[in-house]
Structures are given as C-alpha cells and as structure tokens.
Short mmCIF file of C-alpha atoms in Angstrom, two decimals:
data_model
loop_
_atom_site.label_atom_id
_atom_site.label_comp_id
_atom_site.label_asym_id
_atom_site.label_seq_id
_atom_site.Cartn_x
_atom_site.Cartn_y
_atom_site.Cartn_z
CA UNK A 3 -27.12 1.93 34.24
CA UNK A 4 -25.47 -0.04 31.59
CA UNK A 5 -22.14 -0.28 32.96
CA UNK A 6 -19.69 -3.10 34.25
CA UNK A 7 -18.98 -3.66 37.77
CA UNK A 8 -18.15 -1.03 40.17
CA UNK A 9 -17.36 0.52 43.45
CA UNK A 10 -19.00 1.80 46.25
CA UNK A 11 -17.40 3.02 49.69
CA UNK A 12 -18.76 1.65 53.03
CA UNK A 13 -18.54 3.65 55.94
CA UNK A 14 -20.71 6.97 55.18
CA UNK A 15 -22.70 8.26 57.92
CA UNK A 16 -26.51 7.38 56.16
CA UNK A 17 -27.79 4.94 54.57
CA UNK A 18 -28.42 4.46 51.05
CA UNK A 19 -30.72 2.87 49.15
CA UNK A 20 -29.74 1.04 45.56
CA UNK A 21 -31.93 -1.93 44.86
CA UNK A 22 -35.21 -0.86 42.96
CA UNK A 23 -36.39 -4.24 42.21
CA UNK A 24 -35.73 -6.39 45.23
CA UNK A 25 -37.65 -5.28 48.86
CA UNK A 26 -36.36 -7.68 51.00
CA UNK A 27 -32.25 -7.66 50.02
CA UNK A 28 -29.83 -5.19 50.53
CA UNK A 29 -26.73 -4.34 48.22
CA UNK A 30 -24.26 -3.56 51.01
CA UNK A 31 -20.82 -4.19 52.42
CA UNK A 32 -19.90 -6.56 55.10
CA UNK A 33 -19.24 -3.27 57.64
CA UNK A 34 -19.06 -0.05 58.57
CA UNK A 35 -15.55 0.78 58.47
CA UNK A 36 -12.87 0.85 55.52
CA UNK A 37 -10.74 -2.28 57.37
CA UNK A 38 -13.49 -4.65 56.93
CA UNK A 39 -14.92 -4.16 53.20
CA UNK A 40 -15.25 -6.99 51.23
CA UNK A 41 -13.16 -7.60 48.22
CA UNK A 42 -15.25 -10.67 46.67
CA UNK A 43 -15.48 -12.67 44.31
CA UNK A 44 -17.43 -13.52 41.23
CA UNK A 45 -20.53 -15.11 42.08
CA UNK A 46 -22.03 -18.36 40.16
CA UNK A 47 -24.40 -17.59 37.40
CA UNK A 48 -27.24 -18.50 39.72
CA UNK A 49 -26.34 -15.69 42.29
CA UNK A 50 -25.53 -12.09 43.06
CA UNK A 51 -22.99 -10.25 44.66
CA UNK A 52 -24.96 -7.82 47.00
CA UNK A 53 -24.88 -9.14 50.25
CA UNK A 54 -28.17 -9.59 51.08
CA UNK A 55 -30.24 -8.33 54.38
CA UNK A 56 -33.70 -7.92 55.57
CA UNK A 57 -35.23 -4.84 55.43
CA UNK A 58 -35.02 -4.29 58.85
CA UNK A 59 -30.90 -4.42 59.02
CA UNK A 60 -31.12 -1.46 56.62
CA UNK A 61 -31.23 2.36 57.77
CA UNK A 62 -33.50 5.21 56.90
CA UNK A 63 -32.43 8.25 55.37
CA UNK A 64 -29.42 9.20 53.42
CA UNK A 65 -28.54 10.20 50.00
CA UNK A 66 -27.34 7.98 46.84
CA UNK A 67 -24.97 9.64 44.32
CA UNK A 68 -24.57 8.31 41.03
CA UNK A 69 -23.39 9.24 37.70
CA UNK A 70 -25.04 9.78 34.38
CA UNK A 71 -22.94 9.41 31.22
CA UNK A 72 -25.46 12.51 29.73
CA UNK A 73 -28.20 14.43 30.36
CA UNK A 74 -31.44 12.60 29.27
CA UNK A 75 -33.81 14.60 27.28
CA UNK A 76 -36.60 11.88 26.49
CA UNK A 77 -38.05 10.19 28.97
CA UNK A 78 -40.78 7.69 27.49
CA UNK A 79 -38.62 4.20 27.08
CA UNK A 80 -41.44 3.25 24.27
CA UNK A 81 -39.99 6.65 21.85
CA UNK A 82 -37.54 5.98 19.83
CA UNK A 83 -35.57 8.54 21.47
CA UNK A 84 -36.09 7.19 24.94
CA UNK A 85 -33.69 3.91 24.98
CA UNK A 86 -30.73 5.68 26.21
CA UNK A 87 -29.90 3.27 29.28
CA UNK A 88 -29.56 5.88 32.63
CA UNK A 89 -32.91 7.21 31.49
CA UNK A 90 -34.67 3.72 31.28
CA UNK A 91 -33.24 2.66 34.89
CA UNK A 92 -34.02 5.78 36.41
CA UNK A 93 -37.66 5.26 35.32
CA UNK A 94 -37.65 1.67 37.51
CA UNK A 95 -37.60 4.06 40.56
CA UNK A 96 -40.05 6.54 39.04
CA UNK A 97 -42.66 4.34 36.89
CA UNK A 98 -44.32 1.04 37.20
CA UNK A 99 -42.00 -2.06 37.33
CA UNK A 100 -44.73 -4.61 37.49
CA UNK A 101 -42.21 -7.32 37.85
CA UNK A 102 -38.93 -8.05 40.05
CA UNK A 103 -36.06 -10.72 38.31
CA UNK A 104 -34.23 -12.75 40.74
CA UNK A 105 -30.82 -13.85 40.17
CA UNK A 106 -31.71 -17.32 38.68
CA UNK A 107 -33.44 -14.71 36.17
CA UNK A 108 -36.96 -16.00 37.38
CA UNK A 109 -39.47 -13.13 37.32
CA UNK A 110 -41.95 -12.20 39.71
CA UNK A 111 -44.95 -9.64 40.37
CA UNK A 112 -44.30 -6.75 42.13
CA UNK A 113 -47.19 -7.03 45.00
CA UNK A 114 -46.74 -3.47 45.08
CA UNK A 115 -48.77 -3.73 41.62
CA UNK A 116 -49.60 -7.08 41.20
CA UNK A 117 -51.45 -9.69 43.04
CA UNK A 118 -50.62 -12.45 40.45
CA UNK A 119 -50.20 -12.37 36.44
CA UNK A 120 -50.76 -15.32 34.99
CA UNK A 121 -51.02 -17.17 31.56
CA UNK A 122 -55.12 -17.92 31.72
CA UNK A 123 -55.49 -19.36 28.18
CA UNK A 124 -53.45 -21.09 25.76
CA UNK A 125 -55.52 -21.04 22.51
CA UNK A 126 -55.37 -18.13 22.23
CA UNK A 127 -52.96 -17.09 24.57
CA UNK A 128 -54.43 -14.98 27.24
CA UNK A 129 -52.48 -13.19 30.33
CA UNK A 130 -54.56 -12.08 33.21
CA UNK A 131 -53.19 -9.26 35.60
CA UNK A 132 -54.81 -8.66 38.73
CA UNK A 133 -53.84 -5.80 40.23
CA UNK A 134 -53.05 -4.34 43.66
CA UNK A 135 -56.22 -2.01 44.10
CA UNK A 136 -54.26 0.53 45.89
CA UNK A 137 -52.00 1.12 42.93
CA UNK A 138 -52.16 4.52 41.82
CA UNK A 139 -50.66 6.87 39.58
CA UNK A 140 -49.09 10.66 41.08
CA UNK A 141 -52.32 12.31 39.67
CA UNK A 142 -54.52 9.92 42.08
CA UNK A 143 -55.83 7.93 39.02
CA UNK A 144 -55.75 4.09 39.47
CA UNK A 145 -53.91 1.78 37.94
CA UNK A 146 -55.88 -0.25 35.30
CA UNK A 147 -56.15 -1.77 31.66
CA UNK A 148 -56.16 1.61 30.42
CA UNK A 149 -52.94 2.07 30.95
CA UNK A 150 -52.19 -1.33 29.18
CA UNK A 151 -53.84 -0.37 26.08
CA UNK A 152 -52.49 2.75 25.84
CA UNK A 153 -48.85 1.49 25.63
CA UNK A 154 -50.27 -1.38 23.18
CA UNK A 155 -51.87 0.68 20.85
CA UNK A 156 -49.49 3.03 21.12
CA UNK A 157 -46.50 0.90 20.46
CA UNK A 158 -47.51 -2.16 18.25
CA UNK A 159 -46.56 -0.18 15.03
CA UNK A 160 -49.75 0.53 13.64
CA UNK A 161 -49.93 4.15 13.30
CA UNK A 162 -47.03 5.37 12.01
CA UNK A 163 -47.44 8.94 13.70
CA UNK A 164 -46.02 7.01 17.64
CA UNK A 165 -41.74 7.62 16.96
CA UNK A 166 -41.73 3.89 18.82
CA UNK A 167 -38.51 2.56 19.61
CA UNK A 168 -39.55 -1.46 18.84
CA UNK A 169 -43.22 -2.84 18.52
CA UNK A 170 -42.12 -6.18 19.13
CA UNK A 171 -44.49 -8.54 21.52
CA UNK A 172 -47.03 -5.59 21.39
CA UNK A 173 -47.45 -6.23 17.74
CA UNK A 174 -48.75 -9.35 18.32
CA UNK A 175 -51.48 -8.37 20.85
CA UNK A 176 -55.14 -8.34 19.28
CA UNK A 177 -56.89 -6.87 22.64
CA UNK A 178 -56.59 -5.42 25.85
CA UNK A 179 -59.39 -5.42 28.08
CA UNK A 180 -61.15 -4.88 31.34
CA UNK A 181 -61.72 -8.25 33.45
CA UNK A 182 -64.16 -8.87 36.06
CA UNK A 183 -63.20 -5.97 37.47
CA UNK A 184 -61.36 -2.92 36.95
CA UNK A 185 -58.47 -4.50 38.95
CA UNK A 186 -58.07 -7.03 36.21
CA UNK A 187 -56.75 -7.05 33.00
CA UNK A 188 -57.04 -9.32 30.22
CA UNK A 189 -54.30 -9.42 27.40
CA UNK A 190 -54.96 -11.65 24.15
CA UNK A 191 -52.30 -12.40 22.23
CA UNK A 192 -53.21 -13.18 18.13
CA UNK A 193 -50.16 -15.24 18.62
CA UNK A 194 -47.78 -17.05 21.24
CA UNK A 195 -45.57 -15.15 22.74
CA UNK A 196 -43.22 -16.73 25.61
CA UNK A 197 -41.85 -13.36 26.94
CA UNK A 198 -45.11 -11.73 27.73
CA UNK A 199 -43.28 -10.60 31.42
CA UNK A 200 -40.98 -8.47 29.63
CA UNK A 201 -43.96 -6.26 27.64
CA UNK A 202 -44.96 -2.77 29.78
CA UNK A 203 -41.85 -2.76 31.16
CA UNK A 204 -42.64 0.08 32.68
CA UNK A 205 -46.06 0.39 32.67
CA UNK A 206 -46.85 3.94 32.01
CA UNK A 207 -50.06 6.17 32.62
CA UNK A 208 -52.40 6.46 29.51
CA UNK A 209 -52.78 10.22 29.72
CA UNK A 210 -48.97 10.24 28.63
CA UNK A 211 -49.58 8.38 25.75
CA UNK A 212 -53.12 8.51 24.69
CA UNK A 213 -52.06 10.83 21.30
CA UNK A 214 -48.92 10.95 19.06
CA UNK A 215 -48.21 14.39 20.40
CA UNK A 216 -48.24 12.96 24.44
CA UNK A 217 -45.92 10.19 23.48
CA UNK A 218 -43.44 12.13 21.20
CA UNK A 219 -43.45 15.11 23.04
CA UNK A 220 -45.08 14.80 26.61
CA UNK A 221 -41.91 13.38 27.94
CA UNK A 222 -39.01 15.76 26.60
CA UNK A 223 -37.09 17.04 29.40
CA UNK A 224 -40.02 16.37 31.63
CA UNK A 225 -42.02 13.17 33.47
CA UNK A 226 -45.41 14.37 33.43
CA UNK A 227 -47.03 11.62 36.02
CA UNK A 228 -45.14 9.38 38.53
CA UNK A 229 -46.09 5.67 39.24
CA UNK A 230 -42.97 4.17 41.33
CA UNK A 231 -41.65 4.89 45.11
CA UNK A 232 -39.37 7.93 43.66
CA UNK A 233 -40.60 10.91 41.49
CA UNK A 234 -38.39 13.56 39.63
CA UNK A 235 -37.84 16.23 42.13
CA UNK A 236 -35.43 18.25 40.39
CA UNK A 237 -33.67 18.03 37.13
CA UNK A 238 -31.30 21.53 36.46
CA UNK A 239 -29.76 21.12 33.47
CA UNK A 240 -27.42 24.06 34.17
CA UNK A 241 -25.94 21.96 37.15
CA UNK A 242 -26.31 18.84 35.03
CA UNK A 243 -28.18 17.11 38.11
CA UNK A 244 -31.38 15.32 38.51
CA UNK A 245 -32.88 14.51 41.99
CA UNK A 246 -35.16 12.07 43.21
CA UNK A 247 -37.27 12.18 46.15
CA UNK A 248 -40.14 9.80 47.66
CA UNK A 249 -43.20 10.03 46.16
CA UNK A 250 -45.64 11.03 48.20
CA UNK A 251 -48.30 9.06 47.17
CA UNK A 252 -46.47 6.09 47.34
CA UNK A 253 -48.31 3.15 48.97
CA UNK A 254 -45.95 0.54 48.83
CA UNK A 255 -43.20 0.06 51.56
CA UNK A 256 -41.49 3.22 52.43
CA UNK A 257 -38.51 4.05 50.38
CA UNK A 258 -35.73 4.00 52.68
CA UNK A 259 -33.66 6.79 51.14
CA UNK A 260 -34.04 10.18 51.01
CA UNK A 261 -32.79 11.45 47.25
CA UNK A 262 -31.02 9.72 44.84
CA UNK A 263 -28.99 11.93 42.94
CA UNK A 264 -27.75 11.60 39.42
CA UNK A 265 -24.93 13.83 38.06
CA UNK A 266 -23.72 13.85 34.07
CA UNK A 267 -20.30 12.98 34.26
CA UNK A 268 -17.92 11.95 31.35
CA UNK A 269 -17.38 8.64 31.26
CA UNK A 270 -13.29 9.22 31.88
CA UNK A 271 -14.00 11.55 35.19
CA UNK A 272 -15.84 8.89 36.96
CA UNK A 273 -13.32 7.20 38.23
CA UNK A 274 -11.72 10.34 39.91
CA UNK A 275 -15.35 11.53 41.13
CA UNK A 276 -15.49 8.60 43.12
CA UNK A 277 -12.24 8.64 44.71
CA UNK A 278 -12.78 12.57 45.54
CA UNK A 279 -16.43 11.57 47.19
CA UNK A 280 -18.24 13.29 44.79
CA UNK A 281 -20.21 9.34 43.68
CA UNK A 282 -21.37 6.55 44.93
CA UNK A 283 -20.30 4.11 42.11
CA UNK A 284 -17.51 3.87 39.73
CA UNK A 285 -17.08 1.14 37.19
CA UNK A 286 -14.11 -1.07 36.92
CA UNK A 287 -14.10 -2.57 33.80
CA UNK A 288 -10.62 -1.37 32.50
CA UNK A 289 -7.72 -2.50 34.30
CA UNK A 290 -6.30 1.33 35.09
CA UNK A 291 -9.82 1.63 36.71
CA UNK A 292 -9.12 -1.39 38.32
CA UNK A 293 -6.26 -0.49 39.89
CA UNK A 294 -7.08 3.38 41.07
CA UNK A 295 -10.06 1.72 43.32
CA UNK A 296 -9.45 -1.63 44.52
CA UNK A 297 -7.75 -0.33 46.87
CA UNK A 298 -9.80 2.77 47.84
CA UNK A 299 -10.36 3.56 51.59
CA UNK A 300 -14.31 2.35 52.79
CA UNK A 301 -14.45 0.77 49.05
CA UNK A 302 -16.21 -2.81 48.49
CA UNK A 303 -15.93 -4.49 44.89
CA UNK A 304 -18.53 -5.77 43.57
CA UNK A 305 -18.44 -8.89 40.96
CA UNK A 306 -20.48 -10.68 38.91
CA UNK A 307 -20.75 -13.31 35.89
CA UNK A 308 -21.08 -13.16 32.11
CA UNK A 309 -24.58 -12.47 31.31
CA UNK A 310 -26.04 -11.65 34.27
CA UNK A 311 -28.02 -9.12 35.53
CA UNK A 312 -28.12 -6.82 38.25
CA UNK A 313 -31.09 -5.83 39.48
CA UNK A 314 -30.01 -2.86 41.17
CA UNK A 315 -30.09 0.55 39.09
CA UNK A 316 -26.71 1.26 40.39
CA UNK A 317 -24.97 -1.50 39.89
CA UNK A 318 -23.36 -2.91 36.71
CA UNK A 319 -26.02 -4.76 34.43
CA UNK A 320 -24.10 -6.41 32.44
CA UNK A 321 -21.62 -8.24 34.34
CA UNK A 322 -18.54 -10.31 33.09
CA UNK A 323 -15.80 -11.63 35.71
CA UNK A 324 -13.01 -9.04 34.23
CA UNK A 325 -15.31 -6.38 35.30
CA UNK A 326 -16.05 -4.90 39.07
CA UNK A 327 -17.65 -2.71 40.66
CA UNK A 328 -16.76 -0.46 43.28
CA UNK A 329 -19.50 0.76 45.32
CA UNK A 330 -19.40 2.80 48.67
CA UNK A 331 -22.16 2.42 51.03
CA UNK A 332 -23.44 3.49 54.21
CA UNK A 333 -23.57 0.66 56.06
CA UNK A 334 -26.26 -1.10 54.11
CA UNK A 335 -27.06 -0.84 50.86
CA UNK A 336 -30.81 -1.44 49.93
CA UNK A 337 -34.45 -1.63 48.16
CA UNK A 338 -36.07 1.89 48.13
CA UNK A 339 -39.53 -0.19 48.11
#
C-alpha cells in the first residue's frame, strides 16, 4: 500500500508472510524476541531493507494483519475506478503478477507464469511471452493470449464504452496473438515502446473483461476469478475486513501464510492499532508517529531511500529516508509464493 515506512513487531508466535513478489527473500527481523530487533538504517538506492532469507528459514502458517485506509469497492486496476492503491496491491496476491522487480529496479518473469518474455523483433517491435503451461486461472481455464487481448482491447481507448483508467502502452499495440503454441504469446507494437514489462500488470482473465458491462461492473465489490497464490476469502463490509486465503488451485510454491487480513482503518488510528496488536504495520512518516513506535516492544523499523520501491505489499512503496516503517513479525517475514 502506498504508504511510507513502517513498523512491524517481531516476536509473534507464527509466521507471516509479506513479500508477494520475491520467493526466495524474506522481510523479517533479525530475532525472535523484542531485545534483539533491528533498528536500521536506510539502505543505498541499490538495496532493500528486508533482511533477506531462504525460503526454507521461513515458517508455515500464521496470519498477516494490515490496514486499509478504505474499503475498496472496484476491483479491476484497468477501471477508472480501480486505481485506489490497497486495492491494486492486494490484487498482486490475488491476480497475475507476471513479473518480480528487484531492488536495482531490474524486472524479471515470474516462473510461476513465465518461462521467459522477451523483445523478439525490433521493426516492428514484437514481445514474445512463453508461458508456464501449468498456469491457470481459479475457474481451471489456462492462462493464454486471450487473456492479453482482452486487457488490450479492452484498455487501449478505442471504445469509449471500457471506464479505463489510462490506455497508455496498450494504445500503441496493433495485435495480440497466439504463437506456436497456445503457451506463447506474441505482442506487436505499431510503435516502440521501452516499458512493455510494466503493461498487464496484472494480467487478468478475459471472461472479466470480454464486454463493457464485465469490466465496469464485474468487479464492484466482488473478484469474480482468481489467478495469484491468495484468493478473496471473505470481504464483510459490516466488519470493514477482507480476508485472504491460499488458493487452492495454486500451482506455484506454497504460500507460506495462512490469511492475510486487511482491516479499514483511518489513517490517524493506525498508529494506535499497532501499538494495541490489532496490525501488523504502521507507517512512520510523521515524526509523532515516529516517536510512539520506535521504541515499541518486539518492533523492527524498517527504512528505505528516495524513490525506491518496495516490493512487498506491506511495506512502504514509496520510501524516502525521513520515513520508516515499523513492522512486527513472527520470526520471519516472507514471500507467500
């Protein structure tokens, strides 16, 4: 979520999972217990602040709390309605993120989706996905270029009927197509266009998009098919709550938490939920924040440099060295996939 640094509190009895883009690290503190968290420092631009571990180091179950700043009513990122950040980050863990971005900002495929994406042609510019064949959406359907098109066609700004939030890099896209096989996908651009990795970002299924009415309306208060390690178990609005669970279907490496569970809180009450136990993560981007959790029992501050980017869902995205975050953890902190 689109917040700046924050804090999380080591020493919980399970483990919990943040990262949603990064399998083999771990956001975590140095140790178990509240004498040994780590209070760090910023890290260079080239490098993150999550303490890194093997997949292995990191322990099954457990439950991540984290707050929402409001309830989220559209869920397709590609509506105009649907750019509200919690929503889009939430949808990492639900939907298709073909690509991971290291800390150097380098970005690449998700083998959980892709076995390479490449630039194949330069005149015209042509990108070639091949994708992992066991890739399949929550309805059983595979993976494949029809999901492509269907956020192309329904995004690049040529029927006015899609409410799209921004056609750009879709708009200049002249076909999407079927390769050799149907585990490859061929993209032709009528143009150049350098930052091709960023485009179906998520990649969502077609059958949620195919008409005006599935795009606008399909995703209001509802995700109608899952595509990531997580689906939407339970959203009550009454309770102001949505839970996430593994997906079942999932055939990537096993999530390692059990639920991740979002709560609306106002943006003031944060900082007071965490201290009571109530979250996960606080942001510390105000110096009165600052100063109620630094010092926090179990609590490990987390830092990181202007213009960076996080990752991890749960951590701050948008990082500048006057901002932490506090996070509490369980030990180890790490990828759900």
């Amino acid at each position: 979520m689109r917040t700046p640094p924050a804090a999380r509190r080591t020493g919980r009895a399970a483990a919990a999972a943040l990262a949603v883009l990064l399998t083999a690290t771990a956001c975590s503190s140095a140790g178990g217990s509240g004498g040994d968290v780590a209070k760090t420092v910023s890290p260079t631009v080239d490098a993150e602040d999550n303490n890194p571990q093997p997949p292995e180091n990191v322990k099954d179950g457990g439950e991540l709390r984290l707050p929402l700043q409001q309830w989220i009513t559209q869920w397709n990122p590609y509506q105009v309605d649907g750019r509200y950040g919690d929503a889009v980050e939430i949808m990492y863990y639900t939907e298709a993120k073909l690509f991971r971005v290291d800390a150097k900002g380098v970005f690449h495929p998700d083998p959980s989706y892709l076995v390479s994406a490449e630039v194949t042609s330069t005149s015209p510019q042509v990108v070639t996905y091949k994708l992992n064949p066991k890739a399949v959406w929550s309805d059983g359907t595979p993976i494949g270029y029809r999901d492509f098109a269907a956020v192309w066609k329904s995004s690049n700004g040529k029927d006015p009927a899609y409410n799209i939030a921004d056609p750009s890099g879709y708009e200049q896209i002249s076909a999407v197509e079927q390769g050799a096989d149907p585990s490859e996908v061929k993209i032709t651009f009528a143009e150049p266009y350098a930052d091709w990795q960023n485009l179906f970002n998520p990649l969502l299924p077609a059958s949620g998009l195919s008409t005006p009415q599935d795009f606008n309306e399909g995703w209001v208060e509802k995700t109608p098919v899952f595509g990531g390690p997580f689906v939407v178990a339970n959203a009550d609005k009454t309770a102001q709550t949505i839970t996430l669970t593994p997906n079942p279907r999932w055939w990537g490496p096993k999530p390692k938490l059990d639920r991740i569970t979002y709560r609306v809180l106002d943006a003031a009450a944060i900082t007071q939920a965490f201290l009571n136990n109530e979250t996960d993560l606080a942001t510390a981007g105000t110096a009165a924040a600052y100063g109620q959790l630094k010092d926090a029992p179990d609590t490990a501050i987390r830092t990181g440099t202007p213009g960076t980017r996080c990752t991890s869902p749960s951590a701050a995205t948008a990082r500048s060295p006057t901002r932490e975050s506090a996070r509490r953890s369980a030990g180890r902190w790490t990828a759900p996939r």
